[in-house]
Structure formats: C-alpha cells, structure tokens
PDB file of C-alpha atoms in Angstrom:
ATOM      1  CA  UNK A   1     -27.081  -5.073  12.256  1.00 40.00           C
ATOM      2  CA  UNK A   2     -27.468  -7.414   9.816  1.00 40.00           C
ATOM      3  CA  UNK A   3     -31.291  -6.756   8.852  1.00 41.00           C
ATOM      4  CA  UNK A   4     -31.031  -3.112   9.396  1.00 41.00           C
ATOM      5  CA  UNK A   5     -28.120  -3.276   6.659  1.00 39.00           C
ATOM      6  CA  UNK A   6     -30.331  -5.376   4.669  1.00 40.00           C
ATOM      7  CA  UNK A   7     -33.311  -3.269   4.792  1.00 42.00           C
ATOM      8  CA  UNK A   8     -31.271   0.157   3.568  1.00 41.00           C
ATOM      9  CA  UNK A   9     -29.578  -2.137   1.383  1.00 41.00           C
ATOM     10  CA  UNK A  10     -32.871  -2.911  -0.109  1.00 41.00           C
ATOM     11  CA  UNK A  11     -33.916   0.858  -0.813  1.00 42.00           C
ATOM     12  CA  UNK A  12     -31.505   1.585  -2.560  1.00 46.00           C
ATOM     13  CA  UNK A  13     -31.094   2.089  -6.553  1.00 45.00           C
ATOM     14  CA  UNK A  14     -30.292  -1.772  -7.351  1.00 49.00           C
ATOM     15  CA  UNK A  15     -26.525  -2.132  -9.307  1.00 50.00           C
ATOM     16  CA  UNK A  16     -25.661  -4.226 -11.506  1.00 53.00           C
ATOM     17  CA  UNK A  17     -22.502  -6.330 -12.632  1.00 56.00           C
ATOM     18  CA  UNK A  18     -21.106  -4.778 -15.549  1.00 58.00           C
ATOM     19  CA  UNK A  19     -18.326  -7.223 -15.840  1.00 67.00           C
ATOM     20  CA  UNK A  20     -14.703  -9.243 -15.129  1.00 75.00           C
ATOM     21  CA  UNK A  21     -12.163  -6.227 -15.709  1.00 79.00           C
ATOM     22  CA  UNK A  22      -8.642  -7.443 -15.666  1.00 83.00           C
ATOM     23  CA  UNK A  23      -7.481  -4.271 -13.141  1.00 84.00           C
ATOM     24  CA  UNK A  24      -4.254  -5.518 -11.447  1.00 88.00           C
ATOM     25  CA  UNK A  25      -1.311  -6.896 -13.487  1.00 92.00           C
ATOM     26  CA  UNK A  26       0.786  -9.606 -12.528  1.00 95.00           C
ATOM     27  CA  UNK A  27       3.420  -7.312 -11.462  1.00 95.00           C
ATOM     28  CA  UNK A  28       1.533  -5.511  -9.662  1.00 94.00           C
ATOM     29  CA  UNK A  29       0.044  -8.099  -7.485  1.00 95.00           C
ATOM     30  CA  UNK A  30       3.750  -9.580  -6.949  1.00 97.00           C
ATOM     31  CA  UNK A  31       4.331  -5.896  -5.690  1.00 96.00           C
ATOM     32  CA  UNK A  32       1.576  -5.977  -3.155  1.00 96.00           C
ATOM     33  CA  UNK A  33       2.545  -9.445  -1.477  1.00 96.00           C
ATOM     34  CA  UNK A  34       6.341  -8.918  -1.659  1.00 97.00           C
ATOM     35  CA  UNK A  35       5.495  -5.573   0.027  1.00 97.00           C
ATOM     36  CA  UNK A  36       3.345  -6.678   2.697  1.00 97.00           C
ATOM     37  CA  UNK A  37       6.166  -9.451   3.438  1.00 97.00           C
ATOM     38  CA  UNK A  38       9.379  -7.167   3.831  1.00 97.00           C
ATOM     39  CA  UNK A  39       6.731  -4.584   5.734  1.00 97.00           C
ATOM     40  CA  UNK A  40       6.235  -7.780   8.103  1.00 97.00           C
ATOM     41  CA  UNK A  41       9.576  -8.751   8.251  1.00 97.00           C
ATOM     42  CA  UNK A  42      10.978  -4.921   8.716  1.00 97.00           C
ATOM     43  CA  UNK A  43       8.212  -4.344  11.356  1.00 96.00           C
ATOM     44  CA  UNK A  44       9.032  -7.275  13.610  1.00 95.00           C
ATOM     45  CA  UNK A  45      12.809  -7.400  13.078  1.00 95.00           C
ATOM     46  CA  UNK A  46      13.033  -3.572  13.540  1.00 94.00           C
ATOM     47  CA  UNK A  47      11.138  -3.639  17.232  1.00 93.00           C
ATOM     48  CA  UNK A  48      14.031  -6.344  18.056  1.00 91.00           C
ATOM     49  CA  UNK A  49      16.806  -3.830  17.911  1.00 90.00           C
ATOM     50  CA  UNK A  50      14.894  -1.188  18.702  1.00 86.00           C
ATOM     51  CA  UNK A  51      14.494  -2.946  22.055  1.00 79.00           C
ATOM     52  CA  UNK A  52      17.275  -4.881  22.068  1.00 72.00           C
ATOM     53  CA  UNK A  53      17.115  -8.124  24.291  1.00 70.00           C
ATOM     54  CA  UNK A  54      18.817 -11.300  24.804  1.00 66.00           C
ATOM     55  CA  UNK A  55      17.547 -14.087  22.168  1.00 64.00           C
ATOM     56  CA  UNK A  56      18.321 -17.533  23.026  1.00 63.00           C
ATOM     57  CA  UNK A  57      21.098 -19.364  25.142  1.00 64.00           C
ATOM     58  CA  UNK A  58      24.557 -19.422  25.128  1.00 67.00           C
ATOM     59  CA  UNK A  59      27.739 -16.445  24.746  1.00 69.00           C
ATOM     60  CA  UNK A  60      26.010 -13.856  21.778  1.00 66.00           C
ATOM     61  CA  UNK A  61      29.820 -14.190  19.678  1.00 68.00           C
ATOM     62  CA  UNK A  62      28.556 -18.060  20.233  1.00 70.00           C
ATOM     63  CA  UNK A  63      24.733 -17.658  18.923  1.00 73.00           C
ATOM     64  CA  UNK A  64      24.983 -14.631  16.881  1.00 81.00           C
ATOM     65  CA  UNK A  65      21.313 -14.766  17.172  1.00 82.00           C
ATOM     66  CA  UNK A  66      21.456 -10.743  17.317  1.00 83.00           C
ATOM     67  CA  UNK A  67      23.753 -10.197  14.305  1.00 86.00           C
ATOM     68  CA  UNK A  68      20.947 -12.716  12.038  1.00 90.00           C
ATOM     69  CA  UNK A  69      18.420 -10.092  13.134  1.00 91.00           C
ATOM     70  CA  UNK A  70      20.367  -7.363  11.677  1.00 92.00           C
ATOM     71  CA  UNK A  71      20.959  -9.208   8.944  1.00 94.00           C
ATOM     72  CA  UNK A  72      17.955 -10.250   8.131  1.00 96.00           C
ATOM     73  CA  UNK A  73      16.440  -6.125   8.513  1.00 96.00           C
ATOM     74  CA  UNK A  74      18.839  -4.908   6.334  1.00 96.00           C
ATOM     75  CA  UNK A  75      18.469  -7.690   3.664  1.00 97.00           C
ATOM     76  CA  UNK A  76      14.778  -7.158   3.441  1.00 97.00           C
ATOM     77  CA  UNK A  77      15.283  -3.470   3.402  1.00 97.00           C
ATOM     78  CA  UNK A  78      17.313  -4.260   0.502  1.00 97.00           C
ATOM     79  CA  UNK A  79      13.936  -5.900  -0.848  1.00 98.00           C
ATOM     80  CA  UNK A  80      11.808  -3.558  -0.254  1.00 97.00           C
ATOM     81  CA  UNK A  81      13.543  -1.047  -2.158  1.00 97.00           C
ATOM     82  CA  UNK A  82      14.003  -2.646  -4.633  1.00 98.00           C
ATOM     83  CA  UNK A  83      10.516  -3.831  -5.110  1.00 97.00           C
ATOM     84  CA  UNK A  84       9.549  -0.305  -4.691  1.00 97.00           C
ATOM     85  CA  UNK A  85      12.049   1.067  -7.720  1.00 97.00           C
ATOM     86  CA  UNK A  86      10.610  -1.493 -10.084  1.00 97.00           C
ATOM     87  CA  UNK A  87       7.153   0.026  -8.516  1.00 96.00           C
ATOM     88  CA  UNK A  88       7.893   3.500  -9.135  1.00 95.00           C
ATOM     89  CA  UNK A  89       8.817   1.953 -13.351  1.00 96.00           C
ATOM     90  CA  UNK A  90       5.659  -0.018 -13.790  1.00 95.00           C
ATOM     91  CA  UNK A  91       3.588   3.372 -13.419  1.00 93.00           C
ATOM     92  CA  UNK A  92       5.146   4.569 -16.470  1.00 94.00           C
ATOM     93  CA  UNK A  93       4.377   0.996 -18.053  1.00 94.00           C
ATOM     94  CA  UNK A  94       1.980  -0.737 -16.284  1.00 91.00           C
ATOM     95  CA  UNK A  95      -2.170  -0.250 -17.334  1.00 88.00           C
ATOM     96  CA  UNK A  96      -4.289   2.700 -15.625  1.00 84.00           C
ATOM     97  CA  UNK A  97      -5.080   0.923 -12.360  1.00 84.00           C
ATOM     98  CA  UNK A  98      -1.049   1.427 -12.016  1.00 88.00           C
ATOM     99  CA  UNK A  99      -1.412   4.755 -11.916  1.00 84.00           C
ATOM    100  CA  UNK A 100      -3.335   5.125  -9.335  1.00 78.00           C
ATOM    101  CA  UNK A 101      -1.952   8.354  -7.992  1.00 83.00           C
ATOM    102  CA  UNK A 102      -3.945  10.718  -5.596  1.00 83.00           C
ATOM    103  CA  UNK A 103      -5.005  13.969  -7.056  1.00 81.00           C
ATOM    104  CA  UNK A 104      -4.189  16.577  -4.123  1.00 83.00           C
ATOM    105  CA  UNK A 105      -4.604  19.107  -6.270  1.00 84.00           C
ATOM    106  CA  UNK A 106      -8.305  18.247  -7.588  1.00 86.00           C
ATOM    107  CA  UNK A 107     -11.290  19.421  -5.333  1.00 88.00           C
ATOM    108  CA  UNK A 108     -13.387  16.696  -6.790  1.00 86.00           C
ATOM    109  CA  UNK A 109     -10.828  13.438  -5.207  1.00 86.00           C
ATOM    110  CA  UNK A 110     -10.783  15.392  -1.977  1.00 88.00           C
ATOM    111  CA  UNK A 111     -14.347  15.237  -1.869  1.00 88.00           C
ATOM    112  CA  UNK A 112     -14.902  11.723  -2.698  1.00 85.00           C
ATOM    113  CA  UNK A 113     -12.216  10.825  -0.346  1.00 86.00           C
ATOM    114  CA  UNK A 114     -14.016  12.533   2.461  1.00 88.00           C
ATOM    115  CA  UNK A 115     -17.468  11.089   1.427  1.00 84.00           C
ATOM    116  CA  UNK A 116     -15.838   7.503   0.939  1.00 82.00           C
ATOM    117  CA  UNK A 117     -14.073   8.130   4.653  1.00 84.00           C
ATOM    118  CA  UNK A 118     -17.382   8.847   6.007  1.00 82.00           C
ATOM    119  CA  UNK A 119     -19.112   6.088   4.658  1.00 78.00           C
ATOM    120  CA  UNK A 120     -16.341   3.907   6.097  1.00 77.00           C
ATOM    121  CA  UNK A 121     -16.510   5.458   9.594  1.00 76.00           C
ATOM    122  CA  UNK A 122     -20.096   4.946   9.874  1.00 73.00           C
ATOM    123  CA  UNK A 123     -20.337   1.270   8.219  1.00 65.00           C
ATOM    124  CA  UNK A 124     -22.795   2.247   5.095  1.00 64.00           C
ATOM    125  CA  UNK A 125     -23.538  -0.152   2.636  1.00 53.00           C
ATOM    126  CA  UNK A 126     -22.776   2.081   0.028  1.00 56.00           C
ATOM    127  CA  UNK A 127     -20.095   0.469  -0.914  1.00 54.00           C
ATOM    128  CA  UNK A 128     -20.230  -0.640  -4.737  1.00 60.00           C
ATOM    129  CA  UNK A 129     -17.304   0.877  -6.670  1.00 65.00           C
ATOM    130  CA  UNK A 130     -16.579   0.508 -10.275  1.00 66.00           C
ATOM    131  CA  UNK A 131     -13.202   0.184 -10.057  1.00 71.00           C
ATOM    132  CA  UNK A 132     -10.840   0.251  -7.812  1.00 70.00           C
ATOM    133  CA  UNK A 133      -8.481   2.722  -9.078  1.00 70.00           C
ATOM    134  CA  UNK A 134     -11.857   5.277  -8.328  1.00 74.00           C
ATOM    135  CA  UNK A 135     -11.560   5.068  -4.261  1.00 81.00           C
ATOM    136  CA  UNK A 136      -9.902   7.952  -3.557  1.00 86.00           C
ATOM    137  CA  UNK A 137      -9.401   7.448  -0.045  1.00 87.00           C
ATOM    138  CA  UNK A 138      -7.250   4.107  -1.276  1.00 86.00           C
ATOM    139  CA  UNK A 139      -4.939   6.428  -3.902  1.00 89.00           C
ATOM    140  CA  UNK A 140      -4.917   8.299  -0.929  1.00 91.00           C
ATOM    141  CA  UNK A 141      -3.800   5.829   1.356  1.00 91.00           C
ATOM    142  CA  UNK A 142      -1.277   4.399  -0.827  1.00 92.00           C
ATOM    143  CA  UNK A 143       0.266   7.983  -1.188  1.00 92.00           C
ATOM    144  CA  UNK A 144       0.892   7.786   2.143  1.00 94.00           C
ATOM    145  CA  UNK A 145       1.987   4.914   2.456  1.00 95.00           C
ATOM    146  CA  UNK A 146       4.538   5.743  -0.834  1.00 95.00           C
ATOM    147  CA  UNK A 147       5.773   8.732   1.226  1.00 95.00           C
ATOM    148  CA  UNK A 148       6.113   6.590   4.609  1.00 96.00           C
ATOM    149  CA  UNK A 149       8.150   4.319   2.794  1.00 97.00           C
ATOM    150  CA  UNK A 150      10.920   6.598   1.477  1.00 96.00           C
ATOM    151  CA  UNK A 151      11.059   8.387   4.881  1.00 95.00           C
ATOM    152  CA  UNK A 152      11.797   4.410   5.970  1.00 96.00           C
ATOM    153  CA  UNK A 153      14.271   3.720   3.442  1.00 96.00           C
ATOM    154  CA  UNK A 154      15.863   7.338   3.508  1.00 94.00           C
ATOM    155  CA  UNK A 155      16.576   7.266   7.674  1.00 94.00           C
ATOM    156  CA  UNK A 156      17.379   3.412   7.738  1.00 94.00           C
ATOM    157  CA  UNK A 157      20.033   4.069   5.185  1.00 94.00           C
ATOM    158  CA  UNK A 158      21.202   6.621   6.422  1.00 92.00           C
ATOM    159  CA  UNK A 159      21.545   4.722   9.707  1.00 92.00           C
ATOM    160  CA  UNK A 160      22.556   1.734   8.126  1.00 91.00           C
ATOM    161  CA  UNK A 161      26.025   4.242   6.823  1.00 89.00           C
ATOM    162  CA  UNK A 162      26.875   4.750  10.336  1.00 85.00           C
ATOM    163  CA  UNK A 163      28.882   1.730  10.383  1.00 81.00           C
ATOM    164  CA  UNK A 164      30.907   2.953   7.012  1.00 82.00           C
ATOM    165  CA  UNK A 165      30.499   6.755   6.710  1.00 80.00           C
ATOM    166  CA  UNK A 166      32.229   6.719   3.426  1.00 84.00           C
ATOM    167  CA  UNK A 167      30.206   4.354   1.436  1.00 85.00           C
ATOM    168  CA  UNK A 168      27.531   4.634  -1.022  1.00 86.00           C
ATOM    169  CA  UNK A 169      25.197   5.034   1.811  1.00 87.00           C
ATOM    170  CA  UNK A 170      26.808   7.549   3.389  1.00 86.00           C
ATOM    171  CA  UNK A 171      27.323   9.455   0.539  1.00 86.00           C
ATOM    172  CA  UNK A 172      23.718   9.099  -0.845  1.00 87.00           C
ATOM    173  CA  UNK A 173      22.159   9.319   2.948  1.00 85.00           C
ATOM    174  CA  UNK A 174      24.045  10.490   5.507  1.00 83.00           C
ATOM    175  CA  UNK A 175      23.599  14.321   4.915  1.00 86.00           C
ATOM    176  CA  UNK A 176      20.100  13.327   6.700  1.00 88.00           C
ATOM    177  CA  UNK A 177      22.097  13.155   9.990  1.00 85.00           C
ATOM    178  CA  UNK A 178      23.732  16.663   9.291  1.00 84.00           C
ATOM    179  CA  UNK A 179      19.507  18.038   8.734  1.00 86.00           C
ATOM    180  CA  UNK A 180      18.313  16.393  11.945  1.00 85.00           C
ATOM    181  CA  UNK A 181      21.465  17.542  14.183  1.00 83.00           C
ATOM    182  CA  UNK A 182      22.361  13.465  15.443  1.00 86.00           C
ATOM    183  CA  UNK A 183      22.000  10.543  15.011  1.00 88.00           C
ATOM    184  CA  UNK A 184      20.000   9.838  18.192  1.00 90.00           C
ATOM    185  CA  UNK A 185      16.709  12.363  17.058  1.00 92.00           C
ATOM    186  CA  UNK A 186      16.791  10.395  13.625  1.00 93.00           C
ATOM    187  CA  UNK A 187      16.608   6.782  14.760  1.00 93.00           C
ATOM    188  CA  UNK A 188      13.755   8.211  16.640  1.00 93.00           C
ATOM    189  CA  UNK A 189      11.848   9.397  14.187  1.00 94.00           C
ATOM    190  CA  UNK A 190      12.735   6.286  11.915  1.00 95.00           C
ATOM    191  CA  UNK A 191      10.868   4.187  14.578  1.00 95.00           C
ATOM    192  CA  UNK A 192       7.708   6.577  15.046  1.00 95.00           C
ATOM    193  CA  UNK A 193       7.101   6.525  11.761  1.00 96.00           C
ATOM    194  CA  UNK A 194       7.718   3.129  11.495  1.00 96.00           C
ATOM    195  CA  UNK A 195       4.320   2.798  13.691  1.00 96.00           C
ATOM    196  CA  UNK A 196       2.580   4.132  10.263  1.00 96.00           C
ATOM    197  CA  UNK A 197       2.926   0.463   8.612  1.00 97.00           C
ATOM    198  CA  UNK A 198       0.806  -1.712  10.940  1.00 96.00           C
ATOM    199  CA  UNK A 199      -1.925   0.834  11.675  1.00 95.00           C
ATOM    200  CA  UNK A 200      -1.972   0.919   7.569  1.00 95.00           C
ATOM    201  CA  UNK A 201      -2.378  -2.764   7.037  1.00 95.00           C
ATOM    202  CA  UNK A 202      -5.159  -2.552  10.053  1.00 93.00           C
ATOM    203  CA  UNK A 203      -7.413   0.147   8.219  1.00 90.00           C
ATOM    204  CA  UNK A 204      -6.470  -1.883   4.939  1.00 91.00           C
ATOM    205  CA  UNK A 205      -7.302  -5.376   5.641  1.00 91.00           C
ATOM    206  CA  UNK A 206     -10.769  -3.545   7.912  1.00 87.00           C
ATOM    207  CA  UNK A 207     -11.306  -1.476   4.206  1.00 83.00           C
ATOM    208  CA  UNK A 208     -10.684  -4.440   2.080  1.00 84.00           C
ATOM    209  CA  UNK A 209     -12.890  -7.380   3.789  1.00 85.00           C
ATOM    210  CA  UNK A 210     -15.429  -5.126   4.443  1.00 81.00           C
ATOM    211  CA  UNK A 211     -15.984  -4.248   0.854  1.00 77.00           C
ATOM    212  CA  UNK A 212     -15.463  -7.397  -0.486  1.00 78.00           C
ATOM    213  CA  UNK A 213     -18.186  -8.385   1.936  1.00 79.00           C
ATOM    214  CA  UNK A 214     -20.552  -5.913   1.694  1.00 76.00           C
ATOM    215  CA  UNK A 215     -20.264  -4.884  -2.510  1.00 71.00           C
ATOM    216  CA  UNK A 216     -19.190  -8.880  -3.207  1.00 74.00           C
ATOM    217  CA  UNK A 217     -16.997  -7.449  -6.114  1.00 74.00           C
ATOM    218  CA  UNK A 218     -14.190  -9.923  -5.220  1.00 77.00           C
ATOM    219  CA  UNK A 219     -11.322  -7.127  -4.212  1.00 79.00           C
ATOM    220  CA  UNK A 220      -9.368  -9.548  -2.166  1.00 84.00           C
ATOM    221  CA  UNK A 221      -9.658 -12.218  -4.704  1.00 84.00           C
ATOM    222  CA  UNK A 222      -8.346  -9.598  -7.090  1.00 85.00           C
ATOM    223  CA  UNK A 223      -4.571  -9.448  -6.034  1.00 87.00           C
ATOM    224  CA  UNK A 224      -4.913 -12.939  -6.977  1.00 88.00           C
ATOM    225  CA  UNK A 225      -6.383 -13.117  -9.995  1.00 86.00           C
ATOM    226  CA  UNK A 226      -6.159  -9.414 -11.264  1.00 84.00           C
ATOM    227  CA  UNK A 227     -10.198  -9.045 -12.231  1.00 85.00           C
ATOM    228  CA  UNK A 228     -12.194  -7.210 -10.400  1.00 82.00           C
ATOM    229  CA  UNK A 229     -16.162  -6.965 -10.907  1.00 79.00           C
ATOM    230  CA  UNK A 230     -17.562  -4.023 -11.723  1.00 72.00           C
ATOM    231  CA  UNK A 231     -21.038  -3.251 -10.873  1.00 68.00           C
ATOM    232  CA  UNK A 232     -22.508   0.011 -11.404  1.00 59.00           C
ATOM    233  CA  UNK A 233     -25.968   1.738 -10.402  1.00 55.00           C
ATOM    234  CA  UNK A 234     -26.283   4.303 -13.062  1.00 56.00           C
ATOM    235  CA  UNK A 235     -27.827   2.955 -16.429  1.00 58.00           C
ATOM    236  CA  UNK A 236     -25.987   5.267 -18.854  1.00 58.00           C
ATOM    237  CA  UNK A 237     -22.733   4.568 -16.813  1.00 58.00           C
ATOM    238  CA  UNK A 238     -23.317   0.829 -17.063  1.00 56.00           C
ATOM    239  CA  UNK A 239     -23.734   0.830 -20.930  1.00 59.00           C
ATOM    240  CA  UNK A 240     -20.437   2.846 -20.923  1.00 60.00           C
ATOM    241  CA  UNK A 241     -18.360   0.795 -18.664  1.00 58.00           C
ATOM    242  CA  UNK A 242     -19.432  -2.241 -20.501  1.00 57.00           C
ATOM    243  CA  UNK A 243     -17.929  -0.776 -23.990  1.00 58.00           C
ATOM    244  CA  UNK A 244     -15.336   0.233 -21.592  1.00 58.00           C
ATOM    245  CA  UNK A 245     -14.669  -3.430 -19.951  1.00 55.00           C
ATOM    246  CA  UNK A 246     -15.190  -5.076 -23.901  1.00 55.00           C
ATOM    247  CA  UNK A 247     -12.311  -2.628 -24.867  1.00 54.00           C
ATOM    248  CA  UNK A 248     -10.061  -3.590 -21.858  1.00 52.00           C
ATOM    249  CA  UNK A 249     -10.744  -7.274 -22.779  1.00 51.00           C
ATOM    250  CA  UNK A 250      -9.599  -7.211 -26.543  1.00 49.00           C
ATOM    251  CA  UNK A 251      -7.043  -4.994 -25.617  1.00 50.00           C
ATOM    252  CA  UNK A 252      -5.568  -7.314 -23.065  1.00 47.00           C
ATOM    253  CA  UNK A 253      -6.160  -5.182 -20.027  1.00 47.00           C
ATOM    254  CA  UNK A 254      -4.604  -2.540 -20.874  1.00 46.00           C
ATOM    255  CA  UNK A 255      -6.700   0.882 -20.291  1.00 42.00           C
TER     256      UNK A 255
END
C-alpha cells in the first residue's frame, strides 16, 4: 500500500514549499483546545446523566457523586457557551483564517468539498493544500459543528431551566419545551444530537492525521504553534502565494 501511494505520488506534479504562514492566532488555538476539553467532558458526563446508575459506594446523600456529575456537566456547559461566544466575537476581529465559514451559496465551494470528500474516502495522496482555510470540506464540517453546538446549548439550557422555569434560562430557552410539546422529546433530541460530536471528533482526527502524514505541512503542530507550511504545485500560484506569505509575515500574521 505504501509503495503504491509512493508510486502514485511520484507521478504527480511536484509541489513546492512556499513558506511558513501564521494561520491560527492564539485566541483561535485556545478556543480549539478549550472546545475539545468541553466536548469530552460534556459527552462523558451527559452519558452518565442520561443513563443514571449507582456511582461509588455509600448512601447518595452522603457521597453526592451523581450531584457532582451534574455539577461538572453544567459547569462545562457554561464554559462551552462562553468559549463559543468568544469565538463568534473573534470571527469578526480575527484574521482571514478565523473567518473560515463555508460558502454554502457557492457552487465552487460545494464542488471543492465533494472533491475533497472523495479524495479522503479513496485515500488519495492529493492532500497538499495552500492553507487550511482552502479546505472547503473542513469549513463545512466546522459549520455543522457550530450548528450542533448551538442546538445542544439551547436544548441543554432549556432542560437545565426545568428546576427554575421562571429564571433567566427559563425565559431564554424555555420556549423550546413548548415547541416540541414536552420535556421528554426535547431530552431525546438533546441525547441524539450529542452523538454528532464523537463522530465529528473521529472524522476530524482521521483527516488531520492523514493530511499531516501525506502532505507533511504541519497541520497538527499548527494548532500548537500557529504556523502552517504552505505548499503549491502551480508555479504561478507559488509566486503569488510567496508574495502573500511575505505580506502576511510583515503584517504580523494578519491577512
């Protein structure tokens, strides 16, 4: 398999390293890792809450174990909300890579996303991409992540408000209970959509590890350092991108 990939790769147009480009600003990197920690915490504690079971020994009123599980879940939800609000703010003030929204109205974006999905499924070695922002499939996936996150926050806080329906969250999200008719179907949808996140994480890890191994552009390390190695096959694009990289470097990473 490795030999086949090497042979196929050798027949392609050689790509050239244009230079390291500062793509992920520190706020974006912090958002990424905080978001990952919140998703892991919310999913695990959510499973425990959804399938309540005896945790630890002793009387529940003495150990309060399940209460701590709920406390961690709710605290992670507040951090998750604050992190997303900050990310929305940074969408407007960050660099071009921070505004990597999927252009669902663009035919070119859809064609590019389908092409990238096909290459990913077929394990094609065509993995070099100028910048992470040029990956339309990744943009689409992150758009779905944003949508699922907003759904989970709304439905989660609507369920959270059951204890205090006249409180702030009851006024902000309690209307969802009336929209679906009762609390039970709302809880069911909250649990069903929660499974989007482990699926997203598995697909995301597969994609970044695979791209990093084939294209060797430092995609994984870029989420720590912020720098991504830009490679291009087309000579005219190489010249254009080199000029752009130099401009970005002089501007301190802003595009």
